[in-house]
XYZ file of C-alpha atoms in Angstrom:
696
model
C 183.657 44.824 85.318
C 183.934 42.296 88.290
C 187.079 41.681 90.374
C 187.979 38.898 92.635
C 191.140 39.410 94.737
C 192.940 36.880 96.633
C 194.760 37.725 99.905
C 198.170 37.475 98.143
C 196.986 39.758 95.252
C 195.579 42.211 97.711
C 198.941 42.346 99.574
C 200.732 43.089 96.187
C 198.239 45.676 95.114
C 198.587 47.736 98.123
C 202.415 47.595 98.164
C 202.919 45.706 101.374
C 206.254 44.339 99.939
C 207.587 47.930 100.147
C 207.172 48.072 103.869
C 210.203 47.357 106.308
C 210.662 43.541 105.986
C 208.915 41.233 108.345
C 207.687 43.912 110.608
C 205.491 45.485 107.974
C 204.172 42.160 106.797
C 203.275 41.003 110.207
C 201.649 44.433 110.935
C 199.558 44.020 107.748
C 198.572 40.327 108.567
C 197.279 41.107 111.999
C 194.310 42.700 110.190
C 193.441 39.662 108.065
C 190.476 38.819 110.403
C 188.811 41.930 109.154
C 186.971 40.510 106.040
C 183.521 41.460 104.596
C 180.743 38.745 105.247
C 177.720 37.855 103.178
C 175.416 40.006 105.155
C 177.502 43.058 104.418
C 177.823 42.115 100.785
C 174.021 41.934 100.528
C 173.579 45.235 102.400
C 175.814 46.905 100.145
C 173.765 45.736 97.129
C 170.657 47.037 98.817
C 172.199 50.462 99.482
C 173.105 50.721 95.654
C 169.489 49.785 94.696
C 167.889 52.073 97.263
C 169.975 55.121 96.249
C 169.266 54.346 92.601
C 165.626 54.258 93.107
C 164.778 56.669 95.976
C 167.560 59.275 96.587
C 166.146 62.721 95.669
C 168.730 63.546 93.006
C 169.276 60.031 91.551
C 172.585 60.552 90.026
C 174.118 57.753 88.044
C 176.557 55.235 89.594
C 179.322 55.642 87.107
C 183.025 56.291 86.920
C 182.507 60.023 87.982
C 180.756 58.743 91.185
C 183.537 56.378 91.629
C 186.127 59.077 91.586
C 184.082 60.931 94.187
C 183.848 58.004 96.321
C 187.564 57.236 96.101
C 188.584 60.789 97.042
C 186.070 60.655 99.945
C 187.256 57.390 101.212
C 190.975 58.523 101.069
C 189.977 61.658 102.983
C 188.060 59.559 105.500
C 191.017 57.190 106.010
C 193.819 59.805 106.001
C 192.196 63.368 106.281
C 195.623 64.999 107.229
C 197.745 62.838 104.659
C 199.874 61.473 107.665
C 199.643 57.747 106.999
C 199.673 56.910 103.102
C 202.630 57.392 101.050
C 202.477 58.653 97.475
C 203.323 55.003 96.517
C 200.254 53.784 98.476
C 198.120 56.147 96.745
C 199.516 55.354 93.371
C 198.606 51.763 93.982
C 195.053 52.729 95.210
C 194.689 55.003 92.164
C 194.141 51.954 89.863
C 190.794 51.562 91.539
C 189.660 55.226 91.147
C 187.109 54.601 88.424
C 186.239 51.007 89.426
C 184.246 51.437 92.711
C 181.059 51.694 90.727
C 181.699 48.333 89.439
C 182.737 46.811 92.697
C 179.602 48.131 94.364
C 177.355 46.794 91.671
C 178.996 43.340 92.036
C 178.952 43.438 95.842
C 182.801 43.289 95.900
C 183.990 44.942 99.161
C 187.561 43.669 99.094
C 189.243 46.676 97.793
C 187.610 48.934 100.409
C 188.851 46.552 103.085
C 192.363 46.543 101.563
C 192.667 50.266 101.797
C 191.448 50.175 105.318
C 194.005 47.406 106.258
C 196.759 49.686 105.002
C 195.493 52.715 107.094
C 195.418 50.496 110.203
C 198.848 49.273 109.546
C 200.175 52.711 109.143
C 198.310 54.129 112.140
C 199.666 51.197 114.231
C 203.216 52.016 113.000
C 202.639 55.846 113.950
C 201.476 54.831 117.474
C 204.493 52.552 117.936
C 206.849 55.305 116.793
C 205.240 57.944 118.960
C 205.402 55.616 122.089
C 209.031 54.725 121.295
C 209.911 58.498 121.239
C 208.063 59.286 124.369
C 209.781 56.344 126.151
C 212.984 58.219 125.526
C 211.637 61.233 127.251
C 210.486 64.591 125.791
C 213.569 66.334 127.190
C 215.539 65.101 124.240
C 213.214 67.110 121.777
C 215.081 70.148 120.544
C 212.759 73.123 120.387
C 215.409 75.562 119.683
C 215.968 74.739 115.922
C 214.187 76.673 113.187
C 211.443 74.344 111.607
C 207.768 74.413 111.077
C 204.704 72.106 110.789
C 201.793 72.459 108.426
C 198.616 71.817 110.403
C 196.231 71.864 107.594
C 197.380 69.038 105.352
C 194.084 68.281 103.674
C 195.485 69.355 100.270
C 199.148 68.655 101.016
C 201.364 66.437 98.862
C 201.509 62.807 99.879
C 204.800 61.805 101.494
C 206.944 60.368 98.693
C 208.222 57.495 100.850
C 208.227 56.081 104.329
C 211.270 58.179 105.344
C 209.253 61.328 104.515
C 206.216 59.956 106.451
C 208.428 59.388 109.483
C 209.692 62.861 109.371
C 205.970 64.193 109.335
C 205.353 61.899 112.397
C 208.328 63.266 114.206
C 206.983 66.914 113.544
C 203.480 65.960 114.416
C 204.577 64.664 117.691
C 206.831 67.686 118.429
C 203.876 69.916 117.686
C 201.706 67.993 120.197
C 204.230 68.283 122.838
C 204.916 71.908 122.171
C 201.153 72.719 122.204
C 200.862 71.125 125.722
C 203.998 72.749 126.973
C 202.693 76.229 125.993
C 199.305 75.273 127.712
C 201.495 75.177 130.916
C 201.625 71.419 131.383
C 204.772 70.037 133.056
C 206.944 67.658 131.080
C 206.070 64.524 133.161
C 202.327 65.368 132.742
C 202.844 65.668 129.074
C 204.617 62.358 128.761
C 201.997 60.736 130.874
C 199.162 62.165 128.911
C 200.408 61.327 125.490
C 201.617 57.781 126.459
C 198.212 57.118 127.864
C 196.548 58.609 124.732
C 198.539 56.500 122.383
C 198.289 53.336 124.376
C 194.551 53.731 124.393
C 194.298 54.354 120.743
C 196.453 51.277 120.189
C 194.230 49.232 122.308
C 191.151 50.391 120.471
C 192.929 49.759 117.193
C 193.143 46.123 118.174
C 189.315 46.203 118.790
C 188.487 47.173 115.156
C 185.592 45.059 113.874
C 184.748 44.160 110.345
C 181.615 46.402 110.893
C 183.730 49.358 111.492
C 185.414 48.818 108.039
C 182.119 48.220 106.274
C 180.461 51.222 107.732
C 183.235 53.576 106.716
C 183.403 52.087 103.208
C 179.667 52.171 102.561
C 179.503 55.667 104.045
C 182.222 56.829 101.667
C 179.952 55.840 98.897
C 176.528 56.968 100.564
C 177.927 60.516 101.222
C 178.831 61.102 97.761
C 175.195 61.826 97.347
C 174.839 64.285 100.146
C 176.044 64.614 103.702
C 172.782 63.450 105.320
C 172.646 60.182 103.490
C 174.244 57.724 105.843
C 174.576 54.107 106.491
C 173.855 53.052 110.034
C 175.427 49.855 111.392
C 173.129 47.408 113.310
C 174.664 48.667 116.491
C 173.762 52.269 115.599
C 170.509 51.733 113.764
C 168.475 52.326 116.896
C 169.830 55.861 117.034
C 168.267 57.596 114.036
C 170.802 60.367 114.098
C 173.780 58.806 115.792
C 176.186 60.407 113.426
C 175.044 63.942 114.082
C 173.460 64.223 117.384
C 173.193 63.182 121.075
C 170.059 61.822 122.712
C 167.995 64.537 124.369
C 168.647 62.519 127.574
C 172.285 63.356 127.220
C 173.643 66.807 127.219
C 171.520 68.110 124.323
C 174.232 68.865 121.747
C 174.484 67.975 118.073
C 177.957 66.741 117.316
C 179.932 65.829 114.126
C 183.406 64.291 113.496
C 186.165 66.751 112.668
C 189.157 64.721 111.668
C 190.604 63.389 114.992
C 188.309 65.546 117.008
C 184.518 65.667 117.811
C 183.020 69.056 117.395
C 179.884 70.615 118.734
C 177.698 71.734 115.902
C 174.552 72.908 117.733
C 173.252 73.135 121.234
C 169.599 71.883 121.584
C 167.458 74.808 122.949
C 166.789 74.326 126.674
C 169.035 71.532 126.749
C 171.599 70.821 129.544
C 174.605 72.138 127.555
C 172.691 75.266 126.263
C 171.365 76.204 129.764
C 174.893 75.697 131.292
C 176.451 78.395 129.198
C 179.665 76.228 129.510
C 180.124 75.180 125.839
C 179.469 76.660 122.536
C 179.076 75.625 118.813
C 182.451 74.639 117.169
C 184.056 73.787 120.580
C 186.177 70.482 120.232
C 185.719 67.710 122.800
C 189.021 66.206 123.642
C 188.304 64.182 126.822
C 185.172 62.668 128.643
C 184.757 61.780 132.203
C 181.859 60.311 134.254
C 181.309 62.200 137.496
C 184.408 62.603 139.420
C 186.200 59.812 137.648
C 189.273 60.236 135.454
C 188.932 61.971 132.138
C 189.160 59.600 129.117
C 191.251 61.114 126.226
C 189.038 60.878 123.133
C 191.238 62.418 120.427
C 191.166 59.966 117.451
C 187.906 58.208 118.600
C 185.054 57.586 116.325
C 181.973 59.850 116.763
C 179.729 57.040 117.860
C 182.158 55.924 120.533
C 182.453 59.433 121.840
C 178.555 59.729 121.989
C 178.325 56.487 124.049
C 180.724 58.023 126.623
C 178.789 61.274 126.827
C 175.431 59.516 127.247
C 174.265 58.280 130.679
C 171.580 58.194 133.105
C 169.416 61.184 133.601
C 170.601 63.249 136.631
C 174.182 61.957 136.442
C 177.158 64.232 135.605
C 179.530 64.167 132.720
C 182.687 66.136 132.402
C 184.079 67.301 129.155
C 187.452 68.756 128.422
C 187.085 71.073 125.523
C 189.163 73.389 123.262
C 187.028 76.451 122.991
C 186.036 77.702 119.423
C 187.184 81.081 120.496
C 190.790 79.865 120.766
C 193.206 80.701 117.931
C 193.443 77.631 115.643
C 196.950 76.714 116.972
C 195.908 77.387 120.656
C 195.221 74.028 122.334
C 194.532 75.469 125.770
C 191.615 73.523 127.068
C 189.005 73.753 129.925
C 187.072 71.198 131.762
C 183.216 71.628 132.397
C 180.683 69.602 134.241
C 177.149 69.141 132.794
C 174.251 67.240 134.404
C 172.546 64.985 131.964
C 168.705 65.327 131.666
C 165.893 65.167 129.241
C 164.980 68.265 127.398
C 161.486 69.280 128.778
C 158.859 70.523 126.312
C 157.892 73.350 128.608
C 161.474 74.692 128.786
C 161.390 74.866 124.953
C 158.305 76.909 124.910
C 158.016 80.292 123.297
C 158.435 83.175 125.725
C 157.854 86.902 125.533
C 159.445 90.048 126.811
C 159.125 93.748 126.396
C 161.939 95.679 124.616
C 161.998 99.361 125.782
C 163.676 101.713 123.465
C 163.741 105.479 123.079
C 163.759 107.301 119.646
C 163.969 111.108 119.119
C 162.710 111.710 122.713
C 159.930 109.438 122.743
C 159.665 105.865 124.540
C 158.617 102.878 122.536
C 157.537 99.324 123.632
C 158.233 96.531 121.398
C 157.189 92.987 121.976
C 159.863 90.138 121.703
C 158.762 86.602 121.264
C 161.526 84.161 121.555
C 160.924 80.603 119.899
C 163.786 78.127 120.838
C 162.261 75.317 118.702
C 159.171 74.459 116.635
C 157.394 71.976 118.990
C 154.165 70.112 119.149
C 153.039 67.588 121.853
C 152.161 64.868 119.303
C 150.899 62.545 122.101
C 148.433 65.002 123.467
C 147.516 66.141 120.015
C 146.759 62.645 118.718
C 144.846 61.901 121.869
C 142.529 64.837 121.243
C 143.447 66.801 124.170
C 142.189 70.295 123.587
C 145.000 71.678 125.790
C 147.833 70.214 123.794
C 150.915 72.267 123.632
C 152.355 73.701 120.386
C 154.599 76.555 119.195
C 151.654 78.303 117.269
C 149.177 77.989 120.164
C 151.753 79.656 122.462
C 152.791 82.159 120.179
C 149.108 83.169 119.521
C 148.671 83.508 123.382
C 151.824 85.664 123.671
C 150.720 88.005 120.922
C 147.414 88.551 122.598
C 149.277 89.342 125.822
C 151.624 91.716 124.171
C 148.846 93.545 122.253
C 147.222 94.199 125.762
C 150.529 95.932 126.753
C 150.052 98.016 123.595
C 153.438 97.145 121.906
C 154.050 98.913 118.638
C 155.478 96.040 116.764
C 156.928 92.509 117.423
C 160.291 90.932 116.988
C 160.226 87.106 116.497
C 163.551 85.835 117.759
C 164.558 82.558 116.041
C 168.405 82.656 116.843
C 169.701 79.223 117.525
C 166.330 77.604 116.719
C 167.324 74.375 114.998
C 163.782 73.605 113.658
C 161.426 70.845 114.663
C 157.768 70.183 113.540
C 157.185 71.165 109.914
C 153.426 71.371 110.730
C 154.193 74.057 113.196
C 156.319 76.066 110.846
C 153.313 76.045 108.443
C 150.750 76.809 111.310
C 152.995 79.662 112.751
C 153.313 81.229 109.235
C 149.471 81.228 109.136
C 149.238 83.646 112.002
C 150.907 86.410 110.037
C 149.456 85.931 106.490
C 145.893 86.131 104.980
C 146.005 82.671 103.476
C 148.151 80.709 101.046
C 150.902 78.267 100.539
C 153.704 78.174 103.154
C 156.360 75.701 101.875
C 156.807 73.430 98.815
C 158.241 69.872 99.134
C 159.668 68.424 95.966
C 159.982 64.640 96.152
C 162.505 62.417 94.310
C 159.778 61.544 91.683
C 159.445 65.175 90.889
C 156.127 65.573 92.536
C 155.631 68.922 94.438
C 153.396 68.928 97.473
C 152.221 72.249 98.644
C 151.702 72.928 102.400
C 149.413 75.811 103.002
C 147.600 77.903 105.596
C 143.972 77.163 104.941
C 142.538 79.751 107.357
C 141.355 83.002 106.165
C 142.717 86.153 107.770
C 145.981 86.916 109.677
C 145.798 86.796 113.560
C 148.454 89.625 113.765
C 148.701 92.346 111.123
C 151.130 94.732 112.858
C 154.782 95.590 112.250
C 157.034 92.567 112.395
C 160.744 91.650 112.195
C 162.390 88.232 112.400
C 165.770 87.820 113.939
C 167.906 84.805 112.768
C 171.521 83.640 112.853
C 173.763 80.861 111.404
C 172.150 78.302 113.888
C 168.550 79.066 112.670
C 167.805 75.839 110.695
C 165.171 73.821 108.941
C 161.700 74.821 110.111
C 163.196 78.269 111.248
C 164.139 78.749 107.681
C 160.862 77.762 106.389
C 159.130 80.313 108.578
C 161.763 83.120 107.957
C 161.684 82.400 104.289
C 157.783 82.605 104.009
C 157.769 85.867 106.078
C 160.289 87.306 103.512
C 158.551 85.981 100.373
C 155.136 87.365 101.647
C 156.909 90.580 102.387
C 155.232 90.232 105.790
C 158.402 90.890 107.923
C 161.971 92.311 107.621
C 164.428 89.491 108.176
C 167.406 90.545 110.129
C 170.662 88.966 111.424
C 172.840 86.330 109.928
C 172.618 83.961 107.023
C 170.858 80.901 108.266
C 172.093 77.254 108.406
C 170.931 76.093 104.981
C 169.493 72.657 105.539
C 166.657 72.265 103.240
C 166.420 68.573 102.708
C 164.207 65.777 104.080
C 165.500 62.252 105.255
C 163.899 58.938 105.920
C 165.111 55.623 107.309
C 165.089 52.472 105.344
C 165.766 49.151 106.989
C 168.295 46.802 105.385
C 169.000 43.168 105.921
C 172.011 44.619 107.908
C 171.660 47.938 109.461
C 169.717 50.897 108.035
C 170.082 53.625 105.504
C 169.148 57.207 106.124
C 168.537 58.783 102.732
C 167.531 62.197 101.370
C 164.239 61.823 99.493
C 162.838 65.340 99.273
C 163.853 68.993 99.318
C 162.164 72.135 100.776
C 161.308 75.101 98.583
C 160.123 78.466 99.737
C 156.767 79.761 98.181
C 159.025 81.995 96.021
C 160.384 78.860 94.521
C 163.762 79.271 96.040
C 165.488 76.298 97.917
C 166.531 76.843 101.555
C 169.164 74.229 100.927
C 172.804 75.278 101.140
C 172.235 78.956 100.920
C 169.639 79.407 103.705
C 167.810 82.664 104.102
C 169.685 85.799 103.460
C 168.605 88.579 105.695
C 167.446 91.795 104.373
C 169.797 93.545 106.854
C 172.831 91.592 107.931
C 174.602 91.449 111.228
C 178.280 90.305 111.758
C 178.297 86.566 112.351
C 179.256 85.383 115.957
C 181.018 82.323 114.436
C 182.865 81.546 111.301
C 180.271 80.374 108.829
C 182.716 78.329 106.868
C 182.925 76.130 109.911
C 179.253 75.630 110.758
C 176.470 75.302 108.444
C 175.210 73.188 105.528
C 177.648 74.795 103.097
C 180.519 73.646 105.389
C 179.553 69.990 104.916
C 181.150 68.023 101.913
C 178.966 67.185 99.074
C 176.129 69.371 100.274
C 173.350 69.575 97.718
C 173.285 72.718 95.858
C 170.790 75.758 96.030
C 168.269 75.822 93.221
C 164.829 76.923 92.489
C 161.462 75.712 91.043
C 158.353 77.436 89.863
C 157.006 79.758 92.573
C 153.879 79.158 94.350
C 153.113 82.975 94.606
C 152.825 85.632 92.049
C 155.395 88.337 92.539
C 153.891 91.140 94.691
C 154.875 94.619 95.493
C 157.527 94.675 98.316
C 156.806 97.396 100.740
C 160.245 97.085 102.364
C 162.347 97.394 99.043
C 162.275 101.180 98.694
C 163.423 101.688 102.279
C 166.109 98.912 102.601
C 168.917 101.310 101.607
C 167.889 103.930 104.107
C 167.382 101.300 106.832
C 170.844 99.827 106.157
C 172.394 103.423 106.296
C 170.960 104.072 109.603
C 171.878 100.693 110.957
C 175.473 101.137 109.799
C 175.658 104.686 111.305
C 174.609 103.279 114.708
C 176.579 100.108 114.673
C 179.896 101.682 113.407
C 180.252 103.018 116.852
C 178.368 100.448 118.859
C 180.809 98.667 121.035
C 179.211 95.122 120.796
C 178.945 95.337 116.992
C 182.422 96.689 116.579
C 183.810 93.872 118.865
C 181.898 91.177 116.831
C 183.293 92.375 113.558
C 186.777 92.761 114.833
C 186.727 89.259 116.487
C 185.421 87.563 113.475
C 187.992 89.333 111.163
C 190.789 88.057 113.474
C 189.462 84.656 113.630
C 189.382 84.421 109.735
C 192.877 85.761 109.551
C 194.023 83.232 112.034
C 192.422 80.484 110.208
C 194.647 81.204 107.314
C 197.743 80.803 109.289
C 198.133 76.948 109.346
C 201.832 76.796 109.429
C 203.300 76.865 112.940
C 206.712 77.205 114.166
C 208.280 74.191 116.169
C 210.758 76.763 117.775
C 209.382 77.323 121.284
C 210.638 80.951 121.454
C 208.931 81.746 117.970
C 205.829 79.808 118.863
C 205.405 81.647 122.210
C 205.912 84.976 120.488
C 203.165 83.864 117.948
C 200.750 83.019 120.894
C 201.738 86.371 122.626
C 200.947 88.321 119.503
C 197.559 86.622 119.026
C 196.653 87.014 122.705
C 197.536 90.805 122.490
C 195.354 91.282 119.474
C 192.465 89.460 121.349
C 193.066 91.681 124.476
C 193.138 94.878 122.349
C 189.756 93.914 120.687
C 188.180 93.082 124.216
C 189.601 96.295 125.931
C 188.297 98.416 122.986
C 184.861 97.264 123.787
C 185.370 97.753 127.487
C 186.462 101.255 126.961
C 183.475 102.217 125.020
C 181.089 100.714 127.539
C 182.985 102.308 130.369
C 184.213 99.088 131.963
C 187.509 98.338 133.614
C 190.199 97.174 131.105
C 191.918 93.796 131.423
C 195.643 93.423 131.812
C 195.619 89.944 130.357
C 192.941 87.781 128.680
C 190.806 85.897 131.227
C 191.120 82.239 130.536
C 187.772 80.481 130.649
C 187.044 78.192 133.416
C 184.089 76.673 134.809
C 183.574 79.392 137.646
C 183.714 82.078 135.051
C 180.932 80.402 132.967
C 178.737 79.811 135.981
C 178.966 83.504 136.735
C 178.197 84.317 133.115
C 175.262 81.941 133.207
C 173.824 83.725 136.252
C 174.338 87.034 134.641
C 172.769 85.805 131.438
C 169.565 84.915 133.282
C 169.191 88.464 134.516
C 169.906 90.183 131.180
C 167.325 92.736 129.964
C 166.320 92.579 126.352
C 167.821 96.120 125.932
C 171.218 94.686 126.946
C 171.256 92.197 124.052
C 172.983 94.305 121.384
C 171.553 92.346 118.389
C 167.997 92.235 119.875
C 168.011 95.963 120.591
C 169.425 97.008 117.206
C 166.625 94.805 115.576
C 164.092 96.804 117.660
C 165.639 100.204 116.390
C 165.483 98.994 112.870
C 161.775 98.280 113.314
C 161.321 101.717 114.849
C 163.254 103.231 111.762
C 160.838 101.381 109.618
C 157.743 102.859 111.498
C 159.195 106.234 111.121
C 159.734 106.002 107.377
C 156.465 104.352 106.174
C 153.016 105.804 106.683
C 150.645 103.571 108.773
C 148.209 103.093 105.747
C 151.207 101.662 103.754
C 152.433 99.081 106.276
C 149.988 96.318 105.413
C-alpha cells in the first residue's frame, strides 16, 4: 500500500499534540527543514532493487522484514529507551508492518517523522540536563536509596513524559556520581558536563537531511546482515567508514556502541597496536589534536569521531578512553597519545623465533612463525617484480631458516590476525598440504567457486600447530580451517572471530551500497561465518567474546554448511585429543597466567550481569571497593605464584605505565608468553604420543 503524509498528518501521527504546549510544538517544528529529497528517494529505490537482486541470501521484502527494520530503527534512534515514551512507540507501531510498502514506493516520510521525534526529545533532554547543572550539582542528594538500570535495551518504555523526566534525572545523577567517584572535583564535573551537553546541542542543530536518510536506509540494509551498509556521498570515498580508520590514522577498527565508539580490533603493526596503550573493547570518550584541548565525543556519530581521529601522518592524536578492563560501572578513564602513521608492509611481515622448552629432562627447540596479516604487495606483483613481498614467500623463507636450526616442530601464530589477501590464505595453505581445494566461495546465485592449491607436494611436512584467538578473522579463519579439515595441524587457542562473508561496493545515484554477495566455506563444507573456527584445544578468552566477534553483531548471518570438497579422511589427532586436553588441563590448572585469565574473565562476565547501580554514594563506593578488591585478589594470586611482589592497591593505568609495558613487551622471550609456551608443550605432548611414522 502507498502512503502520502502531510506535515499536519505527521504531527498528529507521532503524537506531538501530547507534548507540553507551545514548547513541544516549536521544538518539533525546528526540524521541519529535514525532509527527504528526490535523489534520496531514488537512492532508496535503488537500494531495494540491489538487495533484491544481489544480496547473498535474497530474503523477501515483506511484513516480516518490515518488523525487523522497525525494531532496528527504534533501537538505532533510542538504544537505551531514554527518549521515546510508550505513547510515542504506540503511535509508531502502526507502521510496524508497512515499511516494506514505504520502501517499495520510495516513501521516506515515516522514517523522517520518527527521527524528528527523537531529535525533539533529545533536545528536551539536553535542555533539562543543562538546566539542572546550572543550578549546581551540590543540590543533588546522593544519600537517598535509589538505583538506575544502566542496560535498558529491553526495559519498558516510559509510560509518560513525567516518567521519562525521572529517567533523565537518574541518568544525570548517575553521570555525576561516576565522575565524582573517578575523583573529579564538583566544579570540574559541572564544567565537563555543561560543555558536553552544549556541544551535543550545537551538533544537534547541525543535523542534515543526509544524516536522517543514512540512518533510515541503514536500518533497512542492516536487517540483511551487519556488513550490508549504505554510505552517504560524504562517506562513500571511505569503503569501510562505518567499521575502520584509515591506515594513515591510528590503525584501529571501530564501531558504534550506543553513545560510545568502541575499538573492535587493532591493525597489526599499526600505531595503536605498537603503542600498547589501547586494547579491543576500549571505549573512546574524547579526542584531542596534539596538545590541544580534548573534545568530548560521547553521543557523536561514528563517522564524526573517525574524522577527528584521522590527521596528517606524523601528527599526534590524544584519546581519552575507558579501558575494557574496567568494571561495567567504572568510568575511570585515561588519556593516551598516539602518533599517526601509515602501516608499513614490512612491519606486518611474518617473523620467526625459537621457542626453547624442556620435557622430561630433555631440551627441545620449536619454531614459531608469527603472521600479523595476510599481505601481498599487489603493485610489485602486477608489475612482474620477481622480489615482490607476500606472506607465503616470507613464511617459506622462514621455514627454511627454522629447519636449518633443526626445530622439531612449528607453531603458526595467528593471534590478532584480522585477515587480508584471500589469495595468500590459499597460497599459504598450499605450503602444508599435498594438493587440493583450500576454500569454497558460494555466490548469491548459488554458484560455488573452488579455490585450490594446484602445486603438487607440501613444502613443510613436519609437526604443526596453529595458535588463534577471538581476533583471528577472515583469511586467518580460512587458513586455520583448512589446516583443521586436512588434519594437518592442531588448532589451539580461542574461538575465532567468525566473519565468513564477502562484500562489494555498488555505486548509487546518491552514495554507495556495500552489500554482502558471497560466503566462505571450509573444504569440509562448514561455513566460517558466525561460528568461526573452534579449536581442538581451547584456551581461556582474554576478552568477553559476547562483546567482540561476528556473533556479537545484530543480524549476523548464521552458520551453515554445504557439500564438502574433501572426502572424510582419517584424523590422526582424534585418538589423542582427550589425552592432550588432560595434560593441558593438568599443567594450566596451576599455571599462574592461565589461572589469572580464567578468573579475570569469570569476574568480567559476572560484572556484566550487574547492570543496576546504586545512586547512593556510600553504597556505590562500597560496590566499587568490592570490585577492586576482587580484581586485586586475582592479580596478587598470580603475583604470588610467580614470586613477584604483591600490590597493595590496583595500579591505575596511565600512559607511563603503558610505555614501560610496551618496552617490556619488545624484550619478551617466546617462553614468557604463557599461551605460546603452552602451545609448544601441547605440540611436544603430541610428539611423545605418536610414533614418527604415524605423524604424516
